[in-house]
mmCIF file of C-alpha atoms and ligand atoms in Angstrom:
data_model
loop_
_atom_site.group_PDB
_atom_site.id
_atom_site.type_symbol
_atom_site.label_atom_id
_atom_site.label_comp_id
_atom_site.label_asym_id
_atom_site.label_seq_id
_atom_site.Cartn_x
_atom_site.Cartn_y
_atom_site.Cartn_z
ATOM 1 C CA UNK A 267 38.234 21.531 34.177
ATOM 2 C CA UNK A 268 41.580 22.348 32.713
ATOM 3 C CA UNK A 269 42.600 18.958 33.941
ATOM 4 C CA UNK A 270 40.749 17.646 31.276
ATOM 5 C CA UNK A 271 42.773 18.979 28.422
ATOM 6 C CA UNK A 272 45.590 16.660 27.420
ATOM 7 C CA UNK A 273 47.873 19.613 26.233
ATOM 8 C CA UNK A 274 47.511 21.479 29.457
ATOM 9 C CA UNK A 275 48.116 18.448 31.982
ATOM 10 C CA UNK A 276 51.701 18.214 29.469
ATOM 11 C CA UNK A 277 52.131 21.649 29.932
ATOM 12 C CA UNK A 278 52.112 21.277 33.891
ATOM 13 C CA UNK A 279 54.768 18.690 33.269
ATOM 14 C CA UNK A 280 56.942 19.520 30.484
ATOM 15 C CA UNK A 281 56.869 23.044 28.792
ATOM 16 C CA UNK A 282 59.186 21.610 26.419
ATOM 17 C CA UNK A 283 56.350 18.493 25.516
ATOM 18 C CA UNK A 284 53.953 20.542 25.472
ATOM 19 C CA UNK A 285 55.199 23.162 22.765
ATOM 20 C CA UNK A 286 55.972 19.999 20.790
ATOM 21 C CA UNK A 287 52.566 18.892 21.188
ATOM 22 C CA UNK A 288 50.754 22.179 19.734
ATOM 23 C CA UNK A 289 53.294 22.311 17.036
ATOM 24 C CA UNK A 290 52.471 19.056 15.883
ATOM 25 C CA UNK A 291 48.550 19.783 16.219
ATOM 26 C CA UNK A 292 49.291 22.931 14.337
ATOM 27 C CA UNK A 293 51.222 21.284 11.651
ATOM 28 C CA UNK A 294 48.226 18.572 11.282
ATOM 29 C CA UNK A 295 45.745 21.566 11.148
ATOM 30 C CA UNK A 296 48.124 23.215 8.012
ATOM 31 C CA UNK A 297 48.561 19.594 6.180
ATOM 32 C CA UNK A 298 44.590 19.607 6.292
ATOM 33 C CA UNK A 299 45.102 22.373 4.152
ATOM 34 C CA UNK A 300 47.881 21.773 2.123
ATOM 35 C CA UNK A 301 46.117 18.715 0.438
ATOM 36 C CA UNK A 302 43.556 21.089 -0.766
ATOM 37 C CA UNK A 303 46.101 24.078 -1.959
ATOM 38 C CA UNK A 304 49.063 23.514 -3.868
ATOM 39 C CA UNK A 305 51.434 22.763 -1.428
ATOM 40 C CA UNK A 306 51.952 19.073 -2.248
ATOM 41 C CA UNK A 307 54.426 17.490 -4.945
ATOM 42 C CA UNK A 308 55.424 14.039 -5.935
ATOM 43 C CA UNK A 309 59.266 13.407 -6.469
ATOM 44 C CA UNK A 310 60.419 10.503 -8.576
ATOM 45 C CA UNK A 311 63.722 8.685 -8.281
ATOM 46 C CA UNK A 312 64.933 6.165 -10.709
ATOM 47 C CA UNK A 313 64.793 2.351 -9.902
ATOM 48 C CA UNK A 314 67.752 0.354 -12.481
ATOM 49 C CA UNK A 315 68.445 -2.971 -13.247
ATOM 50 C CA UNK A 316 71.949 -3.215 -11.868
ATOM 51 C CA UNK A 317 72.973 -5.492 -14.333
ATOM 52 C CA UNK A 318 72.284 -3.516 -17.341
ATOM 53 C CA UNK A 319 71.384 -0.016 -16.123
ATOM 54 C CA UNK A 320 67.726 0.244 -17.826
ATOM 55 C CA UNK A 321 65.730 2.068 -16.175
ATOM 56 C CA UNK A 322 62.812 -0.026 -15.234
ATOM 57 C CA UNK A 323 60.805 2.509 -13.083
ATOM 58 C CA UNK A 324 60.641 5.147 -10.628
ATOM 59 C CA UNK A 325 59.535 5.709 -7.184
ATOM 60 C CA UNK A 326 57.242 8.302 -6.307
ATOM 61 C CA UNK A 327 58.146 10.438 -3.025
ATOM 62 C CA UNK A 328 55.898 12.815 -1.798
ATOM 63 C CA UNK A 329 57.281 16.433 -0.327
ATOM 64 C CA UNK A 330 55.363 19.012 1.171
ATOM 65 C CA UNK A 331 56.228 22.746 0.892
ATOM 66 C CA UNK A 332 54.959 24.393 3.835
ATOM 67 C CA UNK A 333 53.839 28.426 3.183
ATOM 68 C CA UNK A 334 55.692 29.582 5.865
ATOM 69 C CA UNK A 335 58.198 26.675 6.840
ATOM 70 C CA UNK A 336 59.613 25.102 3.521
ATOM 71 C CA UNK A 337 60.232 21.770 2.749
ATOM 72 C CA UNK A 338 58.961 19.252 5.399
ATOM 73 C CA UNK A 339 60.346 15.724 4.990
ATOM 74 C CA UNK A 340 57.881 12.976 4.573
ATOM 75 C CA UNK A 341 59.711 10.987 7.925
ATOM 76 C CA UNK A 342 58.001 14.084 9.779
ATOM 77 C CA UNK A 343 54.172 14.428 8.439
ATOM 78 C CA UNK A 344 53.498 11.157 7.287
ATOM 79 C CA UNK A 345 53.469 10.291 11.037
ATOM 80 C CA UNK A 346 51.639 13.501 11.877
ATOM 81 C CA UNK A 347 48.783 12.294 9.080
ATOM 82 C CA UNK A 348 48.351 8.888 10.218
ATOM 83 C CA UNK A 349 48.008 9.734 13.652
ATOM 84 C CA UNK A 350 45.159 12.770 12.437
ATOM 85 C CA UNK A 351 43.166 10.426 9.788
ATOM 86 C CA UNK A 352 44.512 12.372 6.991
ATOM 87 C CA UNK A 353 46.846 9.654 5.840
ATOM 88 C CA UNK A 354 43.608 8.244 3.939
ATOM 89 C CA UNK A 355 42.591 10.843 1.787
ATOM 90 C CA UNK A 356 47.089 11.798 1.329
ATOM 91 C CA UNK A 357 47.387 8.438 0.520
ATOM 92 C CA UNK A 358 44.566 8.547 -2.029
ATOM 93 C CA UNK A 359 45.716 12.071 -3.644
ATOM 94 C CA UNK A 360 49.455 10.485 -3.978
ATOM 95 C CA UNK A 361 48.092 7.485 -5.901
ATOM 96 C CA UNK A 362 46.038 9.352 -8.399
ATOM 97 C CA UNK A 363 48.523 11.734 -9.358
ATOM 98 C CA UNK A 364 51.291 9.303 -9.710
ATOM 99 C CA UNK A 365 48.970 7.003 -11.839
ATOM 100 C CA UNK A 366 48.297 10.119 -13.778
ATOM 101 C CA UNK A 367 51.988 11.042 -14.054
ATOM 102 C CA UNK A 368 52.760 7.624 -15.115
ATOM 103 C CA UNK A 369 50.001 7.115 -17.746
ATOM 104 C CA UNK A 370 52.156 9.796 -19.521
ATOM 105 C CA UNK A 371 55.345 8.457 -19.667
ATOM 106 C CA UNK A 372 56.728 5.470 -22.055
ATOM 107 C CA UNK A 373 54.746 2.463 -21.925
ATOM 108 C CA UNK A 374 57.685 0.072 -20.609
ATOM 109 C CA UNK A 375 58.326 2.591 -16.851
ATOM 110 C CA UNK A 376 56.247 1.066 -13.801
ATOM 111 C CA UNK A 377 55.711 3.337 -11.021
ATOM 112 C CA UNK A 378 56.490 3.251 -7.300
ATOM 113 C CA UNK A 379 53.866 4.080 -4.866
ATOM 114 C CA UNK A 380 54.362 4.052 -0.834
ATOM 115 C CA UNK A 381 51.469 2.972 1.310
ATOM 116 C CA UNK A 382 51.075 3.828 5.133
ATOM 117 C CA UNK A 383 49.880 0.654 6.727
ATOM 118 C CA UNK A 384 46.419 2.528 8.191
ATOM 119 C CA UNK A 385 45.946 2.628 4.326
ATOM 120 C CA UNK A 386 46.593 -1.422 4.199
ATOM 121 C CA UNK A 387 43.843 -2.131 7.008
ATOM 122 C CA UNK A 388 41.047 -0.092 4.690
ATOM 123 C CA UNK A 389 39.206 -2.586 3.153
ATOM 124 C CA UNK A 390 38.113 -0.699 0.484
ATOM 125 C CA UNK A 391 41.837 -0.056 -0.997
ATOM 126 C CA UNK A 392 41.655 -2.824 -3.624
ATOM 127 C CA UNK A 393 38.483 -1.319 -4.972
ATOM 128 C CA UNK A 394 40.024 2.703 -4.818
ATOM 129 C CA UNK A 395 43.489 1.110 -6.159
ATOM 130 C CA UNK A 396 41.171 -0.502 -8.908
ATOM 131 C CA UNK A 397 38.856 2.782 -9.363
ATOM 132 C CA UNK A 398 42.515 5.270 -9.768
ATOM 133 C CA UNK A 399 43.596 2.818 -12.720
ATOM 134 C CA UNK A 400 40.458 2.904 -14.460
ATOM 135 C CA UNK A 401 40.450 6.473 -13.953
ATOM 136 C CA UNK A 402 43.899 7.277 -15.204
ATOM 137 C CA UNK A 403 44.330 4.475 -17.514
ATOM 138 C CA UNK A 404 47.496 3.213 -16.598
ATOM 139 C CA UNK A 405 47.557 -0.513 -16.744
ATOM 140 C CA UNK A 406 48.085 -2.176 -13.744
ATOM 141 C CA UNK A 407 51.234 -3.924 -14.205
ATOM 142 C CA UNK A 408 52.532 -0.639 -14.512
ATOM 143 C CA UNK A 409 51.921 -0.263 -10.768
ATOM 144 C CA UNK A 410 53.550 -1.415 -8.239
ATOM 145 C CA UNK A 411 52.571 -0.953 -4.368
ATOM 146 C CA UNK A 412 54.982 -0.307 -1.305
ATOM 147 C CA UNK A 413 54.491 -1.631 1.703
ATOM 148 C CA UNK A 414 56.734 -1.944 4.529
ATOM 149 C CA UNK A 415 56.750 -4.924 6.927
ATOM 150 C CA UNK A 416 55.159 -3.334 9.932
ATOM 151 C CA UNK A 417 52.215 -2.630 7.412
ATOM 152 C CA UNK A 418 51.008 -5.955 7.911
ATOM 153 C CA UNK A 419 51.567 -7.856 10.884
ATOM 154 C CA UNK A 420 48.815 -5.877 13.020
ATOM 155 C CA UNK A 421 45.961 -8.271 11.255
ATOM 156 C CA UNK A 422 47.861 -10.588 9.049
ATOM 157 C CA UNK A 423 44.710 -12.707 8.041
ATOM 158 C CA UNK A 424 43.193 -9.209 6.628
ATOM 159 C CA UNK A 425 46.304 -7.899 5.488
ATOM 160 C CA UNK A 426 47.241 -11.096 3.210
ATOM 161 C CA UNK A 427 43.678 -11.151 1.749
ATOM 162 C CA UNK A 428 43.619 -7.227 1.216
ATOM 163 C CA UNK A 429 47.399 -7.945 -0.483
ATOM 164 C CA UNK A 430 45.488 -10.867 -2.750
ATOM 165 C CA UNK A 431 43.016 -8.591 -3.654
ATOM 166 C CA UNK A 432 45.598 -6.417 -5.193
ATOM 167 C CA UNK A 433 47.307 -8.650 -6.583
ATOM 168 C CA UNK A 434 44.580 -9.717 -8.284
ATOM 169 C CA UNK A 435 44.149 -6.608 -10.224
ATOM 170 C CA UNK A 436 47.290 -7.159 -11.423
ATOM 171 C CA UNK A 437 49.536 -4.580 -9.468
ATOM 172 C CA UNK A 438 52.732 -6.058 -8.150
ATOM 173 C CA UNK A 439 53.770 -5.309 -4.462
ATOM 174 C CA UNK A 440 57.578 -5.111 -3.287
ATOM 175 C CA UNK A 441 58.459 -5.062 0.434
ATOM 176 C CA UNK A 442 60.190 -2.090 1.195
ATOM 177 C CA UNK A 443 63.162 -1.429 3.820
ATOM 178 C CA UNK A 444 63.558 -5.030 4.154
ATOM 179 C CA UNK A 445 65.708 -6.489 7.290
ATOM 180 C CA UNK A 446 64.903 -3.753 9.211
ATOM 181 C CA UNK A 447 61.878 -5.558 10.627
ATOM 182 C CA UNK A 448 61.517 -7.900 13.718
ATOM 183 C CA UNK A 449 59.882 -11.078 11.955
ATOM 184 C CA UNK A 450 61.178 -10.374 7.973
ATOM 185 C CA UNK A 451 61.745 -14.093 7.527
ATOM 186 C CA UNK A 452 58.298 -14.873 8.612
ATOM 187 C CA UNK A 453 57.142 -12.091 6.341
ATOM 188 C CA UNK A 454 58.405 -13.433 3.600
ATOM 189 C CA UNK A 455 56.987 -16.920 3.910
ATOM 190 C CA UNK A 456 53.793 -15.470 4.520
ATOM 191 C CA UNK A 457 53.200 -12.832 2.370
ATOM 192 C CA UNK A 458 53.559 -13.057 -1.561
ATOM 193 C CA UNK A 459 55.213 -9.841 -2.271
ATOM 194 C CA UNK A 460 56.730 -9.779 -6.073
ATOM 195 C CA UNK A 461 60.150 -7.460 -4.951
ATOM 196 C CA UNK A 462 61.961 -7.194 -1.918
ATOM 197 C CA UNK A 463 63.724 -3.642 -1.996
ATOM 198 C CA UNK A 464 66.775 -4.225 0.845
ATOM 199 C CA UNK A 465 66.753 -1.783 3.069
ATOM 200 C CA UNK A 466 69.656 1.054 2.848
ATOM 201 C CA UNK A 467 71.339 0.188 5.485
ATOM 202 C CA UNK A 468 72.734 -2.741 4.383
ATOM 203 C CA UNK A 469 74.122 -0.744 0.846
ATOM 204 C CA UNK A 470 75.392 1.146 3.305
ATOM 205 C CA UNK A 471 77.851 -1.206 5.068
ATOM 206 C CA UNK A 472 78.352 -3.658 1.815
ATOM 207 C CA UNK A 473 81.582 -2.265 1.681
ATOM 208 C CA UNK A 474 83.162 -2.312 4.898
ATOM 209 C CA UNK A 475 81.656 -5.206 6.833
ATOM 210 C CA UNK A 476 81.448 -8.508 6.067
ATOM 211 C CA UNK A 477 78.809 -9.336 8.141
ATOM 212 C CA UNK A 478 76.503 -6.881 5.965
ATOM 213 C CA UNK A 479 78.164 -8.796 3.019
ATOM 214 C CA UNK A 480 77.378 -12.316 3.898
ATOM 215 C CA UNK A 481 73.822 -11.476 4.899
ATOM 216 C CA UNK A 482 72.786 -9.090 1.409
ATOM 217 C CA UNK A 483 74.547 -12.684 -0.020
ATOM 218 C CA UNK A 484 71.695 -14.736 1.831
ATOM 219 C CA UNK A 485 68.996 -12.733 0.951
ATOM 220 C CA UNK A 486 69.856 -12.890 -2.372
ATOM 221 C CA UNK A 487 69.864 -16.542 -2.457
ATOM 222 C CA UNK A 488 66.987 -17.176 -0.477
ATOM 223 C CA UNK A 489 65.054 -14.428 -2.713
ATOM 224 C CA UNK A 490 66.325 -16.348 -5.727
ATOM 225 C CA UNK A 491 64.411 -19.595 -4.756
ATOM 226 C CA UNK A 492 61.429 -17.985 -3.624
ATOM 227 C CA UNK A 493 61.802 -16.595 -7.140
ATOM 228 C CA UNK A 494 61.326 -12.655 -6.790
ATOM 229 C CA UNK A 495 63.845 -9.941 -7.551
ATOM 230 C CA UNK A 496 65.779 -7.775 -4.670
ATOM 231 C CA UNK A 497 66.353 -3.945 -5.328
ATOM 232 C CA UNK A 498 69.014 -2.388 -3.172
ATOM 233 C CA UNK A 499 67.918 0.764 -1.789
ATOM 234 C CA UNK A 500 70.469 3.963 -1.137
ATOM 235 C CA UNK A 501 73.161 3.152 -3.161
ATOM 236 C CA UNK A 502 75.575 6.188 -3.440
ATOM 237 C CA UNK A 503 78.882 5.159 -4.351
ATOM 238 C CA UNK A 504 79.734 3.493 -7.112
ATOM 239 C CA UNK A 505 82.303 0.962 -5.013
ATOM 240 C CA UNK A 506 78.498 -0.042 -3.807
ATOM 241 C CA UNK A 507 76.923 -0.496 -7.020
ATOM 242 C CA UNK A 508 79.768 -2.862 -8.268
ATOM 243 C CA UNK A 509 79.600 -4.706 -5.418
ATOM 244 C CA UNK A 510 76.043 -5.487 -5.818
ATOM 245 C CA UNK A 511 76.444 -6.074 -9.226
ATOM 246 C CA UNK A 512 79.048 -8.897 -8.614
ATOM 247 C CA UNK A 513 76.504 -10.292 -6.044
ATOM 248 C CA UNK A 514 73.609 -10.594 -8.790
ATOM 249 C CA UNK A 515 71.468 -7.844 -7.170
ATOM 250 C CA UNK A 516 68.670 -7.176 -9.810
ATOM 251 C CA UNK A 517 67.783 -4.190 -9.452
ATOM 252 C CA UNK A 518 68.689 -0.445 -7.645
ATOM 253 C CA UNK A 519 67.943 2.808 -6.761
ATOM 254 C CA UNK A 520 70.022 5.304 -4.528
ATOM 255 C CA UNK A 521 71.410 9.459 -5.127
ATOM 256 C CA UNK A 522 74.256 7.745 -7.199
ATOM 257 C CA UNK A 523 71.929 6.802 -10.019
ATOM 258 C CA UNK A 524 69.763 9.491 -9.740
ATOM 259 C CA UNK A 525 68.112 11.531 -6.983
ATOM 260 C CA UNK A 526 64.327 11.827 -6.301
ATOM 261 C CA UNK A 527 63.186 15.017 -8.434
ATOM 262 C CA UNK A 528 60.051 16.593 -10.198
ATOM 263 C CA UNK A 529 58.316 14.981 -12.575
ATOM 264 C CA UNK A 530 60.225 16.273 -15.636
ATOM 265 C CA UNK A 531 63.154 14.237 -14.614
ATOM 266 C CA UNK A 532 61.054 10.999 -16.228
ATOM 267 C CA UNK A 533 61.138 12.100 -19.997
ATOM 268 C CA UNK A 534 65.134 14.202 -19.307
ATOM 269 C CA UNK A 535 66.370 11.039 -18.778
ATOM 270 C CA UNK A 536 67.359 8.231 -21.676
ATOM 271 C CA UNK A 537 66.641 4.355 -21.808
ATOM 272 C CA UNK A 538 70.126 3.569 -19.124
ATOM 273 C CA UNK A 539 71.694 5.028 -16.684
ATOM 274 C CA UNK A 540 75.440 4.212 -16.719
ATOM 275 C CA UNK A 541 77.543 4.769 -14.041
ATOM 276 C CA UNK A 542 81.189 3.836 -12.994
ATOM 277 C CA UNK A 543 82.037 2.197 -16.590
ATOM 278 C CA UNK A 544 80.188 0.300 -19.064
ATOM 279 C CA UNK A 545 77.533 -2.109 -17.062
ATOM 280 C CA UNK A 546 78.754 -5.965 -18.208
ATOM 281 C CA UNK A 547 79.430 -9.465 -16.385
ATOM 282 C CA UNK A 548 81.535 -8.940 -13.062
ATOM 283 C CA UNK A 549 85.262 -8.704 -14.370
ATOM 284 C CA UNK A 550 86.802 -8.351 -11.093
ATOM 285 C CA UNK A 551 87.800 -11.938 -9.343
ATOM 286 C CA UNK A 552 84.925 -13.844 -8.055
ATOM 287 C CA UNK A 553 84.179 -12.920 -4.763
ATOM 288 C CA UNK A 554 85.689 -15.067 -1.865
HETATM 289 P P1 C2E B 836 61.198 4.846 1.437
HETATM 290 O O1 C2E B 836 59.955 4.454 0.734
HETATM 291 O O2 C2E B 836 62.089 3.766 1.916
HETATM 292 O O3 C2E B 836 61.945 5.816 0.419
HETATM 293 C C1 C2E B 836 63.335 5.910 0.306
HETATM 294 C C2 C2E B 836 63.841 7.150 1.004
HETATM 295 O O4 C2E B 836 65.276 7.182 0.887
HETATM 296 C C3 C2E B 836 63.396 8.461 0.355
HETATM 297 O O5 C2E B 836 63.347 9.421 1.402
HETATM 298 C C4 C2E B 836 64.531 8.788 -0.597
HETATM 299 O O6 C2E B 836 64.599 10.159 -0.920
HETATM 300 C C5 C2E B 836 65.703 8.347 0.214
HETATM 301 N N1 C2E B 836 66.851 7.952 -0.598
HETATM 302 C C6 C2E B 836 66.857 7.372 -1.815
HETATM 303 N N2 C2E B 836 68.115 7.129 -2.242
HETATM 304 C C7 C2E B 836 68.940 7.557 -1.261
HETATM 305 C C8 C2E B 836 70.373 7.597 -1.109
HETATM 306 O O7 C2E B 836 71.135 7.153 -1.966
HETATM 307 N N3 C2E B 836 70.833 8.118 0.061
HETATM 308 C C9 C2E B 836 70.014 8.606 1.028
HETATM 309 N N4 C2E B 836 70.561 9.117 2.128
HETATM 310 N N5 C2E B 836 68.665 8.587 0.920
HETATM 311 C C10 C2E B 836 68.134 8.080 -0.218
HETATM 312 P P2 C2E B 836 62.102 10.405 1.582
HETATM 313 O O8 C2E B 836 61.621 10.871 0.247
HETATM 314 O O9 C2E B 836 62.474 11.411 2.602
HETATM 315 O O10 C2E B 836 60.985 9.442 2.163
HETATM 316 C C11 C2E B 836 61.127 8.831 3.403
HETATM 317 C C12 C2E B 836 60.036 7.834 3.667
HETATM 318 O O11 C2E B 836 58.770 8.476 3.731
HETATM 319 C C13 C2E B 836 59.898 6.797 2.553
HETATM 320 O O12 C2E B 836 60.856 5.787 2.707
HETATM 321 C C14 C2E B 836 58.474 6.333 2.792
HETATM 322 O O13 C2E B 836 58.444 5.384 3.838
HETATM 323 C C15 C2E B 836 57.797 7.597 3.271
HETATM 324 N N6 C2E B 836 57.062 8.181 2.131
HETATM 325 C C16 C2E B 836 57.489 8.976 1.128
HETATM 326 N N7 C2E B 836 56.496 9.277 0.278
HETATM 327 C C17 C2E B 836 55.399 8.629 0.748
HETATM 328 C C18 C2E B 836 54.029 8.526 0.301
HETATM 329 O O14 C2E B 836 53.619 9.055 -0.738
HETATM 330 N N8 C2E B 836 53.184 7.771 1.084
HETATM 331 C C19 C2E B 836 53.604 7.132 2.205
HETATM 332 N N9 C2E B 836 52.715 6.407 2.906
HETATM 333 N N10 C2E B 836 54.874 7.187 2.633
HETATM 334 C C20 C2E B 836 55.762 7.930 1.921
HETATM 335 MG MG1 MG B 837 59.498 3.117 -0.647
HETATM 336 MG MG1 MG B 838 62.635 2.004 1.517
HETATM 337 MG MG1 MG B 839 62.212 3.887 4.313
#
């Protein structure tokens, strides 16, 4: 009979499995009840246009503050909630409040909202994305959706007419971490996304490899003539930020310009975020 329980045939195996098997189930068990208590927060971090330094948006970032263990990072329970059947009804509470938020602030900020791909193959999201607006009042251009590429190529018939249906309502979606994927040029042809946000590992190595040069330069261009904007993710130096600005990069978002942070940080902050000198027309020699 004890055969028959998962966690005890890992135990038999692997101690070491098995202890991160309960923790996980116990974890899952506490996030149950963490989306009913108070323990859940949205962060917001700044998205600029690079060429001028308004602020155009923010992102919202969810963090969990465990009773008993702190701050979990979303890279941990995220997971942990898709793989329970939580990520659903998280997914839902991180929407509303965000709309909410938003609704409050000046009419011109859009905000950011990440969606697990589990969330993506509900059919019913257009109509609960549609439902949160009506609820909150914040008009839907002032939304904008997340999705990352392995989001939609499990059902990619379903996934481009659940994306249409969005779209529809007037919310704009931007492909997030892009590059990182196996198939992002095919994405891109088949998916109408309004905003690819370049993944940060590419900011990351603008500056010291060419190779990460000369492809942030093609995706640029090719983003140009499919007509949509790029926002670099992760930019933390401002050697990066000029870079990108030389290179036409719309829009960005990274600790330099301003780190994810509570809800306040929305009306602290003014129209334009400067940083490294006055934002204007590249003056340094036109890149090689
Ligand atoms: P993401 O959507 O790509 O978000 C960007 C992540 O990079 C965030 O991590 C952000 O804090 C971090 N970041 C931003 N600028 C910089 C920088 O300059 N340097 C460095 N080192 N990091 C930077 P975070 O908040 O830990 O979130 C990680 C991932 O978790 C997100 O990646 C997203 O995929 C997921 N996530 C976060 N909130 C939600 C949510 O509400 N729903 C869903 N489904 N996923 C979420
Ligand atoms: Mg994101
Ligand atoms: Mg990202
Ligand atoms: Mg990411």
């Amino acid at each position: 009979k004890a055969k028959a329980d998962p966690l005890t045939n890992i135990c038999f195996y692997d101690p070491a499995l098995g202890e991160a098997v309960r923790e996980s189930r116990a974890l899952a068990s506490d996030l149950r009840q963490a989306i009913e208590s108070d323990q859940l927060t949205l962060h917001y971090q700044v998205q600029t246009s690079i060429g001028s330094g308004e602020i155009r948006g923010y992102e919202a970032l969810l963090r969990w503050t465990h009773p008993e263990r702190g701050n979990i990072p979303p890279s941990r329970f995220i997971p942990l909630a898709e793989a329970n059947g939580l990520i659903l009804q998280l997914g839902d509470w991180v929407l509303r409040r965000a709309c909410l938020d938003a609704a409050a602030w000046p009419s011109h900020l859009k905000v950011a909202v990440n969606l697990s791909a589990i969330q993506l193959t509900h059919i019913a999201l257009p109509q609960q994305i549609h439902q949160v607006l009506i609820e909150t009042g914040l008009p839907p251009a002032r939304l904008e959706i997340e999705l990352t590429e392995t989001a939609l190529i499990k059902d990619k018939a379903q996934s481009l007419h659940i994306m249409r249906q969005i779209k529809a309502l007037g919310v704009s979606i931007a492909l997030d971490d892009f590059g990182t994927g196996y198939s992002s040029l095919d994405t891109l042809r088949t998916f109408p996304f309004d905003k690819i946000k370049l993944d940060k590992s590419f900011t990351d190595e603008l500056k010291t490899d060419p190779r990460s040069l000369a492809v942030v330069r093609a995706v640029l261009t090719l983003a140009r003539s499919l007509g949509i904007p790029v926002l670099a993710e992760g930019i933390e130096t401002v050697e990066q930020l000029e870079l990108l600005r030389i290179e036409h990069c719309d829009e960005g978002q990274g600790y330099l310009l301003g780190r994810p942070a509570p809800k306040d940080v929305v009306s602290q902050l003014g129209q334009r975020i400067e940083v490294g000198g006055a934002p204007q027309p590249a003056q340094a020699p036109a890149p090689a």
